[in-house]
Amino acid sequence: MKILVLNTGSSSVKYRLFDGTETLAKGLVERIGEAGGDASDHEAALQQVMAGIDLTDLGAVGHRAVHGGSEFSRPTVIDDEVVAVIERLVPLAPLHNPAALSGIAVARKLLPEVPQVAVFDTAFHQTIPPEGVTYAMDAALAERWQIRRYGFHGTSHAYVARQTAELLGLPADQARVITLHLGNGASACAVSGGHSVATSMGMSPQSGLVMGTRSGDIDPTVIFHLHRVAGLPIDEIERSLIRSAGMQGLTGENDMRTIEKRVEAGDPAATRALDVYCRRIKEYVGMYLAVLGGADAITFTAGVGQNSPVVRAAALSGLSGLGITVDKTRNESRDQIISPDGSPVAVCVIATDEELEIAQQVTAELAAHPPAAGEGGQPAAG
Ligand code: ADP
């Protein structure tokens, strides 16, 4: 059975067609709706995708859906009601959910016979206990406006935590893993027995680690100060903290490769920025060691995590007293385990694969809960 995974952004559609774990086709339609772009709208983009691939035996379409609020804790077969709930969650994810919804609408229209399944970035974190997701603020306000920690990058954290347990031969239902997804966006997660128990992103992907262009944790008073004292409009403050903060804000650029070159050349701003970036990771590792009561493994993933020995070494420096050591030679090779043999805490580098995880979750969900006959519920013909 084939699974088509779609990641629909506001101006792009990323797709990958799987047969089991094998990738049959993949690609990207970009600059949708822009002059000179690949397609005039999402429908044209998806038509283009589908014209280029062989859809015989297509068992399901898996949609990456970012924000599932408190409503979705697992992959969910899409019907009109599910669409309505994702629509209701738009205020929580004003950029991401509308894009996913247009991908879902077009795919349902073009492939009415094929079950469509939404896989949410937030779902994996629904197992975090209340004390880990509740902000200490006016409880009535929080309740009324759905304000709480949701967490993101869930498919990636789930995937690399499971891969880590497999790699180390640990029982999946007992392994305690701290996963560090360090890409343009970045988040940390504490995983116990395959379940998320803490994560660094919050109501939005803005909190936690220092990112490419996002600030990560800051005191909320910074916002009031910039508004009242500096006189900046609220939209401009938001834009600044999302687009011009993080490594971008500290160094003028967000590509970690360039920043590392500047550090080697002795650039003080880049050096400070990298120190801030790695220090924040270390602080979260410390927190999650405490939350988990110790860890079997710490795993780095995504663009920076998979490719930057400098960041990995600095983020975990000085932790040998906690059983955490990075072996210099292993760290600088392509090894998946970069701690010395026999370390109390294994340190791993694992390539994330969010599309594969989505395909596998979709397959598992359909096997466990075959959709009823009806809309989107018929198995694909042929
Ligand atoms: P996204 O969150 O957009 O999926 P990625 O996971 O691809 O991002 O990560 C992008 C980041 O990875 C960029 O900051 C890039 O500089 C960084 N990166 C990629 N390769 C390297 C490398 N060899 N060394 C350091 N950083 C790298």
XYZ file of C-alpha atoms and ligand atoms in Angstrom:
409
model
C 0.000 0.000 0.000
C 1.332 3.404 -0.979
C 1.111 6.495 1.200
C 1.381 10.034 -0.176
C 2.702 12.486 2.436
C 1.882 16.151 1.876
C 3.372 19.094 3.710
C 1.444 22.120 2.522
C 2.833 25.545 3.381
C 1.320 28.903 2.501
C 3.320 29.062 -0.737
C 4.726 25.561 -1.180
C 3.776 21.888 -1.268
C 6.354 19.278 -0.308
C 5.405 15.713 -1.182
C 6.811 12.243 -0.817
C 5.291 8.991 -2.024
C 6.083 5.904 0.041
C 5.680 2.200 -0.462
C 6.358 0.919 3.045
C 9.574 2.662 4.056
C 10.753 3.031 0.465
C 10.470 6.429 -1.220
C 9.013 6.126 -4.724
C 8.913 9.840 -5.536
C 9.402 13.176 -3.857
C 9.512 16.817 -4.710
C 8.595 20.389 -3.975
C 6.254 22.827 -5.697
C 7.346 26.321 -4.755
C 6.287 29.965 -4.877
C 2.635 29.002 -5.352
C 0.554 31.983 -6.399
C 3.595 34.154 -7.072
C 4.573 35.550 -10.444
C 6.942 33.054 -12.064
C 6.084 30.424 -9.400
C 5.511 26.719 -10.075
C 1.712 26.849 -9.768
C -1.079 29.438 -9.603
C -2.768 28.005 -6.495
C -2.757 24.968 -4.182
C -5.148 23.051 -6.411
C -2.927 23.534 -9.457
C 0.084 22.567 -7.331
C -1.481 19.311 -6.153
C -2.712 18.503 -9.644
C 0.848 18.926 -10.804
C 2.121 16.638 -8.016
C -0.431 13.945 -8.822
C 0.159 14.085 -12.560
C 3.805 13.259 -11.956
C 3.372 10.168 -9.768
C 1.833 6.723 -10.122
C -1.146 6.615 -7.771
C -2.220 3.000 -8.291
C -2.569 1.265 -4.908
C -2.595 4.565 -3.049
C -3.836 3.617 0.426
C -3.919 7.026 2.069
C -2.776 10.610 2.015
C -0.968 11.771 5.155
C -1.113 15.505 5.812
C 1.362 17.258 8.035
C -0.873 19.418 10.195
C 0.914 21.688 12.605
C -1.442 22.655 15.409
C -3.847 20.107 16.823
C -4.530 22.062 20.029
C -5.740 19.909 22.907
C -8.071 18.098 20.526
C -5.766 15.732 18.663
C -3.434 13.321 20.391
C -3.007 10.879 17.508
C -3.107 10.709 13.721
C -6.706 11.317 12.729
C -8.716 10.260 9.688
C -10.088 13.465 8.198
C -13.803 14.095 7.819
C -15.824 17.335 7.797
C -15.817 17.481 11.576
C -12.037 17.137 11.782
C -11.678 19.923 9.214
C -13.964 22.104 11.350
C -11.826 21.488 14.441
C -8.604 22.332 12.581
C -10.348 25.512 11.378
C -11.280 26.363 14.958
C -7.600 26.086 15.882
C -6.491 28.656 13.284
C -6.126 31.445 15.890
C -3.478 29.292 17.611
C -1.537 28.755 14.356
C -2.527 31.585 12.016
C 0.214 30.835 9.491
C 0.315 27.044 9.505
C -3.210 25.716 9.899
C -4.774 27.612 6.940
C -2.076 26.208 4.650
C -2.625 22.653 5.867
C -6.388 23.145 5.468
C -6.033 24.150 1.845
C -3.865 21.079 1.191
C -6.501 18.904 2.862
C -9.387 20.490 0.945
C -7.702 20.075 -2.419
C -6.544 16.510 -1.743
C -10.035 15.486 -0.596
C -11.482 16.987 -3.752
C -8.957 15.389 -6.094
C -8.795 12.010 -4.310
C -12.278 11.566 -2.813
C -11.932 7.793 -2.499
C -8.696 7.823 -0.568
C -8.601 8.145 3.240
C -6.894 11.354 4.292
C -5.117 11.376 7.635
C -3.887 14.413 9.557
C -0.694 14.029 11.584
C -0.177 16.870 14.039
C 3.148 18.320 15.203
C 1.575 18.810 18.610
C 0.049 15.323 19.047
C 3.137 13.585 20.438
C 3.265 16.078 23.307
C -0.288 15.419 24.496
C 1.194 12.906 26.968
C 3.020 15.663 28.884
C 1.417 15.775 32.349
C -0.629 18.856 33.333
C 2.187 20.323 35.428
C 4.369 20.355 32.320
C 1.914 22.181 30.061
C 0.189 24.603 32.441
C 1.410 28.191 32.485
C 1.219 29.765 35.942
C -1.188 32.544 34.985
C -4.832 33.453 35.565
C -6.417 30.043 35.124
C -9.720 31.372 33.790
C -7.977 33.459 31.148
C -5.806 30.543 30.120
C -8.802 28.226 29.875
C -10.920 30.676 27.911
C -8.189 31.378 25.331
C -6.654 27.889 25.110
C -3.372 29.151 26.527
C -1.042 26.320 27.523
C 2.064 24.589 26.275
C 1.385 22.433 23.224
C 4.884 21.743 21.883
C 5.893 21.130 18.259
C 8.294 19.012 16.135
C 6.414 16.037 17.627
C 6.875 13.724 14.630
C 10.607 14.357 14.663
C 11.021 13.827 18.417
C 8.919 10.643 18.261
C 10.931 9.299 15.350
C 14.418 9.966 16.706
C 13.544 8.789 20.226
C 12.362 5.463 18.822
C 15.402 5.196 16.532
C 17.658 5.919 19.503
C 16.145 3.104 21.563
C 16.535 0.751 18.591
C 20.115 1.796 17.939
C 21.091 1.236 21.571
C 19.029 -1.921 21.989
C 16.994 -0.356 24.801
C 13.439 -1.511 25.521
C 11.292 1.145 23.825
C 8.799 1.246 26.695
C 11.476 2.089 29.254
C 14.091 4.197 27.457
C 14.608 7.739 28.725
C 15.836 9.912 25.884
C 16.451 13.645 25.591
C 15.992 14.621 21.944
C 17.435 17.860 20.568
C 15.939 18.914 17.229
C 18.243 21.706 16.069
C 17.182 22.994 12.654
C 16.041 26.472 11.702
C 13.430 25.946 14.345
C 14.795 24.159 17.398
C 13.271 22.297 20.314
C 14.198 19.867 23.057
C 12.045 17.024 24.299
C 12.193 14.582 27.208
C 10.881 11.182 26.140
C 10.115 8.458 28.647
C 9.140 5.015 27.380
C 8.245 6.468 23.982
C 6.066 9.252 25.430
C 6.839 12.958 25.509
C 6.952 14.194 29.106
C 8.429 17.688 28.548
C 9.222 19.926 25.614
C 10.671 23.382 25.111
C 8.270 24.946 22.608
C 5.060 26.250 24.113
C 1.737 27.615 22.924
C 3.646 28.527 19.763
C 7.019 27.474 18.340
C 8.534 30.666 19.785
C 9.722 29.505 23.202
C 12.624 27.379 24.387
C 15.925 27.048 22.555
C 17.655 29.801 20.581
C 16.714 29.312 16.908
C 17.777 30.556 13.485
C 15.586 33.658 13.599
C 13.403 33.130 16.721
C 14.366 34.245 20.186
C 13.386 31.188 22.171
C 12.735 31.943 25.858
C 12.616 35.595 26.820
C 10.997 37.379 29.740
C 7.522 38.474 28.511
C 8.223 41.908 29.982
C 10.616 42.470 27.067
C 7.511 42.838 24.892
C 5.827 45.381 27.207
C 9.098 47.294 27.467
C 9.572 47.440 23.693
C 6.001 48.617 23.323
C 5.774 51.177 26.133
C 9.333 52.417 26.443
C 10.684 51.941 22.917
C 7.315 52.736 21.324
C 7.329 49.830 18.867
C 3.958 48.639 17.549
C 2.955 45.156 18.646
C 3.179 43.690 15.111
C 6.694 44.963 14.725
C 7.749 43.434 18.050
C 6.270 40.119 16.971
C 8.040 40.272 13.626
C 11.321 41.126 15.337
C 11.131 38.250 17.812
C 10.159 35.735 15.118
C 12.192 36.886 12.114
C 15.055 39.033 13.406
C 15.941 37.325 16.668
C 17.820 34.137 17.545
C 21.116 33.689 15.696
C 19.924 36.186 13.075
C 19.466 38.833 15.734
C 22.803 38.164 17.404
C 24.965 37.831 14.274
C 23.014 39.214 11.302
C 22.639 35.742 9.788
C 20.940 32.474 10.572
C 23.050 29.897 8.741
C 25.037 28.022 11.362
C 27.756 27.102 8.835
C 28.592 30.766 8.212
C 28.405 31.552 11.901
C 30.864 28.741 12.693
C 33.289 30.080 10.084
C 33.093 33.499 11.689
C 33.769 31.938 15.097
C 36.880 30.230 13.691
C 38.013 33.593 12.352
C 37.671 35.077 15.844
C 34.512 37.160 15.272
C 33.305 38.219 18.776
C 29.573 38.602 17.940
C 29.448 35.160 16.330
C 31.366 33.657 19.251
C 28.967 35.171 21.777
C 25.968 33.996 19.748
C 27.234 30.415 19.549
C 27.893 30.475 23.307
C 24.328 31.670 23.936
C 22.946 28.997 21.592
C 24.878 26.139 23.221
C 24.338 27.348 26.777
C 20.566 27.312 26.242
C 20.734 23.724 24.995
C 22.765 22.741 28.059
C 20.217 24.361 30.376
C 17.402 22.353 28.796
C 19.421 19.139 28.990
C 19.836 19.801 32.713
C 16.130 20.406 33.164
C 15.174 17.269 31.308
C 17.692 15.122 33.181
C 15.864 16.279 36.288
C 12.399 15.677 34.813
C 13.370 12.172 33.680
C 15.395 11.358 36.801
C 18.390 10.582 34.559
C 18.639 9.643 30.903
C 19.812 6.670 28.871
C 20.598 8.818 25.867
C 20.788 12.322 24.464
C 20.152 12.519 20.718
C 20.963 15.320 18.308
C 18.987 15.706 15.089
C 18.065 18.116 12.215
C 20.371 20.409 10.211
C 22.551 21.708 13.034
C 22.230 18.674 15.305
C 23.241 16.245 12.557
C 26.022 18.338 11.059
C 27.694 20.442 13.719
C 30.279 18.701 15.915
C 31.103 22.141 17.326
C 27.588 22.658 18.679
C 27.313 19.076 19.986
C 30.620 19.310 21.855
C 29.932 22.750 23.313
C 26.329 22.025 24.324
C 27.394 18.975 26.354
C 30.766 20.244 27.609
C 31.488 19.998 31.316
C 28.819 17.357 31.975
C 31.080 14.355 32.623
C 30.063 14.533 36.300
C 26.555 13.666 35.091
C 27.800 10.739 32.990
C 27.661 12.716 29.738
C 30.789 12.766 27.568
C 31.321 13.419 23.866
C 34.220 11.532 22.277
C 36.156 13.947 20.078
C 37.016 11.511 17.285
C 33.553 9.986 17.126
C 31.920 13.407 17.208
C 33.936 14.520 14.213
C 33.275 11.334 12.211
C 29.848 10.243 10.934
C 29.276 7.875 13.886
C 25.754 7.595 15.266
C 27.030 7.060 18.805
C 29.470 9.799 19.780
C 29.964 9.022 23.480
C 32.755 6.666 24.611
C 31.886 2.966 25.009
C 30.315 2.208 28.368
C 29.141 5.788 29.033
C 26.272 5.989 31.528
C 24.466 8.294 29.072
C 24.846 7.531 25.362
C 25.120 10.555 23.085
C 23.706 9.918 19.603
C 23.317 11.629 16.242
C 20.285 10.474 14.279
C 18.960 11.814 10.988
C 15.338 12.796 11.420
C 12.750 11.847 8.818
C 9.427 13.513 9.495
C 7.788 12.364 6.241
C 8.653 8.716 6.900
C 7.311 9.040 10.452
C 4.075 10.530 9.091
C 3.738 7.662 6.585
C 4.325 5.095 9.330
C 1.867 6.755 11.712
C -0.744 6.865 8.961
C -0.227 3.181 8.179
C -0.449 2.235 11.866
C -3.553 4.362 12.419
C -5.390 2.882 9.438
C -4.470 -0.636 10.536
C -5.714 0.022 14.079
C -8.828 1.992 13.103
C -9.872 1.232 9.532
C -12.060 4.142 8.397
C -15.750 3.363 8.058
C -17.193 3.310 4.560
C -18.335 6.761 3.526
C -16.563 9.957 2.822
C -12.848 9.354 2.351
C -13.492 5.988 3.873
C -13.409 3.780 0.820
C -10.135 2.063 0.120
C -8.606 3.324 -3.112
C -9.762 1.463 -6.159
C -7.218 -0.610 -8.027
P 14.507 23.287 8.873
O 14.115 23.589 10.281
O 14.265 24.433 7.942
O 14.023 21.947 8.364
P 17.152 22.084 8.877
O 16.861 20.983 9.799
O 17.449 21.775 7.461
O 16.076 23.230 8.949
O 18.412 22.893 9.484
C 18.877 24.074 8.917
C 20.092 24.540 9.693
O 21.101 23.525 9.657
C 20.722 25.812 9.127
O 20.963 26.738 10.167
C 22.056 25.307 8.584
O 23.026 26.290 8.695
C 22.350 24.149 9.512
N 23.374 23.270 8.928
C 23.286 22.500 7.826
N 24.458 21.894 7.584
C 25.327 22.297 8.564
C 26.708 22.039 8.861
N 27.441 21.242 8.092
N 27.236 22.640 9.957
C 26.505 23.454 10.730
N 25.204 23.737 10.490
C 24.630 23.172 9.425
